[in-house]
Short mmCIF file of C-alpha atoms in Angstrom, two decimals:
data_model
loop_
_atom_site.label_atom_id
_atom_site.label_comp_id
_atom_site.label_asym_id
_atom_site.label_seq_id
_atom_site.Cartn_x
_atom_site.Cartn_y
_atom_site.Cartn_z
CA MET A 16 13.41 -58.99 83.32
CA ILE A 17 12.94 -56.46 80.52
CA ARG A 18 15.99 -54.42 81.58
CA PRO A 19 18.53 -57.27 80.97
CA ILE A 20 16.96 -57.99 77.57
CA LEU A 21 17.22 -54.32 76.59
CA SER A 22 20.81 -54.19 77.83
CA THR A 23 21.68 -57.27 75.81
CA ALA A 24 20.00 -55.80 72.73
CA ALA A 25 21.93 -52.53 73.16
CA ILE A 26 25.21 -54.42 73.47
CA LEU A 27 24.47 -56.50 70.38
CA MET A 28 23.57 -53.39 68.39
CA ALA A 29 26.80 -51.72 69.45
CA LEU A 30 28.83 -54.75 68.43
CA THR A 31 27.18 -54.93 65.03
CA ALA A 32 27.30 -51.19 64.37
CA PRO A 33 29.18 -50.25 61.22
CA ALA A 34 32.84 -49.32 61.55
CA PHE A 35 32.19 -45.78 60.35
CA ALA A 36 31.08 -44.49 63.77
CA GLU A 37 33.84 -41.85 63.78
CA GLY A 38 32.64 -40.16 60.58
CA ASP A 39 29.47 -38.24 59.82
CA ALA A 40 27.72 -39.59 56.73
CA GLU A 41 25.73 -36.38 56.18
CA LYS A 42 28.90 -34.31 56.13
CA GLY A 43 30.52 -36.99 53.99
CA GLU A 44 27.77 -36.62 51.40
CA LYS A 45 28.71 -32.94 51.05
CA VAL A 46 32.43 -33.74 50.75
CA PHE A 47 31.64 -36.48 48.21
CA LYS A 48 30.52 -33.77 45.79
CA LYS A 49 34.24 -33.41 45.02
CA CYS A 50 34.25 -37.05 43.91
CA LYS A 51 31.08 -37.04 41.79
CA ALA A 52 32.79 -35.96 38.59
CA CYS A 53 34.55 -39.34 38.46
CA HIS A 54 32.63 -41.67 40.82
CA ALA A 55 29.02 -42.60 41.45
CA VAL A 56 27.13 -44.29 44.29
CA GLY A 57 23.57 -45.41 44.70
CA GLU A 58 21.09 -47.75 43.14
CA ASP A 59 21.50 -46.56 39.54
CA ALA A 60 25.23 -45.79 39.74
CA LYS A 61 27.36 -46.44 36.68
CA ASN A 62 31.12 -46.42 36.16
CA LYS A 63 32.53 -43.09 35.02
CA VAL A 64 36.22 -42.18 34.80
CA GLY A 65 36.40 -43.98 38.14
CA PRO A 66 34.49 -47.06 39.28
CA VAL A 67 31.16 -47.14 41.09
CA LEU A 68 31.88 -47.01 44.82
CA ASN A 69 28.92 -49.01 46.13
CA GLY A 70 30.22 -51.59 48.58
CA ILE A 71 33.78 -50.22 48.51
CA VAL A 72 34.27 -50.10 52.29
CA GLY A 73 35.69 -53.46 53.31
CA ALA A 74 35.93 -54.71 49.72
CA PRO A 75 39.07 -56.06 48.08
CA ALA A 76 40.70 -53.53 45.75
CA GLY A 77 39.89 -53.93 42.07
CA ALA A 78 36.71 -55.88 42.71
CA ASN A 79 34.51 -54.21 40.08
CA PRO A 80 34.69 -56.56 37.07
CA ASP A 81 33.28 -53.89 34.75
CA PHE A 82 36.05 -51.35 35.37
CA ASN A 83 39.50 -51.16 33.81
CA TYR A 84 41.81 -50.39 36.74
CA SER A 85 45.33 -49.01 36.50
CA SER A 86 48.19 -51.48 36.67
CA ALA A 87 49.16 -49.88 40.00
CA LEU A 88 45.78 -50.74 41.50
CA THR A 89 45.78 -54.18 39.91
CA GLU A 90 49.17 -54.88 41.53
CA LYS A 91 47.92 -53.69 44.95
CA ALA A 92 44.84 -55.87 44.53
CA ALA A 93 47.06 -58.87 43.78
CA GLU A 94 48.97 -58.09 46.98
CA GLY A 95 45.70 -58.32 48.91
CA LEU A 96 44.75 -54.67 49.39
CA VAL A 97 41.37 -54.31 51.06
CA TRP A 98 39.62 -50.94 51.18
CA ASP A 99 39.27 -50.77 54.94
CA GLU A 100 39.10 -47.50 56.87
CA GLU A 101 42.89 -47.25 57.17
CA SER A 102 43.67 -47.81 53.50
CA LEU A 103 40.81 -45.61 52.30
CA THR A 104 41.95 -42.80 54.60
CA ALA A 105 45.50 -43.01 53.27
CA PHE A 106 44.31 -43.14 49.65
CA LEU A 107 41.82 -40.29 50.04
CA THR A 108 44.42 -38.12 51.77
CA LYS A 109 47.13 -38.47 49.10
CA PRO A 110 46.26 -40.95 46.36
CA LYS A 111 49.57 -40.67 44.50
CA ASP A 112 51.61 -41.15 47.70
CA PHE A 113 49.55 -44.17 48.74
CA MET A 114 49.64 -45.79 45.31
CA LYS A 115 52.38 -44.77 42.90
CA GLY A 116 51.07 -44.95 39.33
CA THR A 117 47.38 -44.62 40.16
CA LYS A 118 45.17 -43.12 37.45
CA MET A 119 43.28 -41.15 40.10
CA SER A 120 44.17 -37.53 39.46
CA PHE A 121 42.51 -36.15 42.62
CA ALA A 122 45.01 -34.32 44.85
CA GLY A 123 43.45 -35.61 48.06
CA LEU A 124 41.40 -34.47 51.03
CA ARG A 125 43.34 -32.16 53.33
CA LYS A 126 41.17 -32.50 56.42
CA GLU A 127 41.26 -35.76 58.36
CA ALA A 128 37.58 -35.30 59.23
CA ASP A 129 36.69 -35.11 55.53
CA SER A 130 38.17 -38.56 54.90
CA ALA A 131 36.32 -40.04 57.89
CA ASN A 132 33.09 -38.42 56.77
CA VAL A 133 33.41 -39.63 53.17
CA ILE A 134 34.13 -43.15 54.40
CA ALA A 135 31.05 -42.96 56.64
CA TYR A 136 29.00 -41.81 53.65
CA LEU A 137 30.38 -44.55 51.39
CA SER A 138 29.60 -47.11 54.09
CA THR A 139 25.92 -46.30 53.70
CA PHE A 140 26.13 -47.90 50.22
CA ASN A 141 27.49 -51.26 51.44
#
């Protein structure tokens, strides 16, 4: 009797696990150091040159009401851009290719694993 309950619990946990299973949040925290000059996360995070990134994974683009986004990002937001794993990966890899006219001056993350790890780290702040 206990075994089926445990199996059901394991299945439910797997189905509700965050979508960042492919990345490593600990490694992502180290990679995020490249982002800290412009972005903040955590309980006391405040906007800097870039917006606070708490809750960014799965959020609609341009959702921080206290940040003045570029017109490029505002247009993408109006088109329905959501910061899911796919769009975040593309943006983090080459921001200016993903979004022409973005104010983000970061060149991008070269390693695919770095993007996945940063997304996993950011997901811990959702």
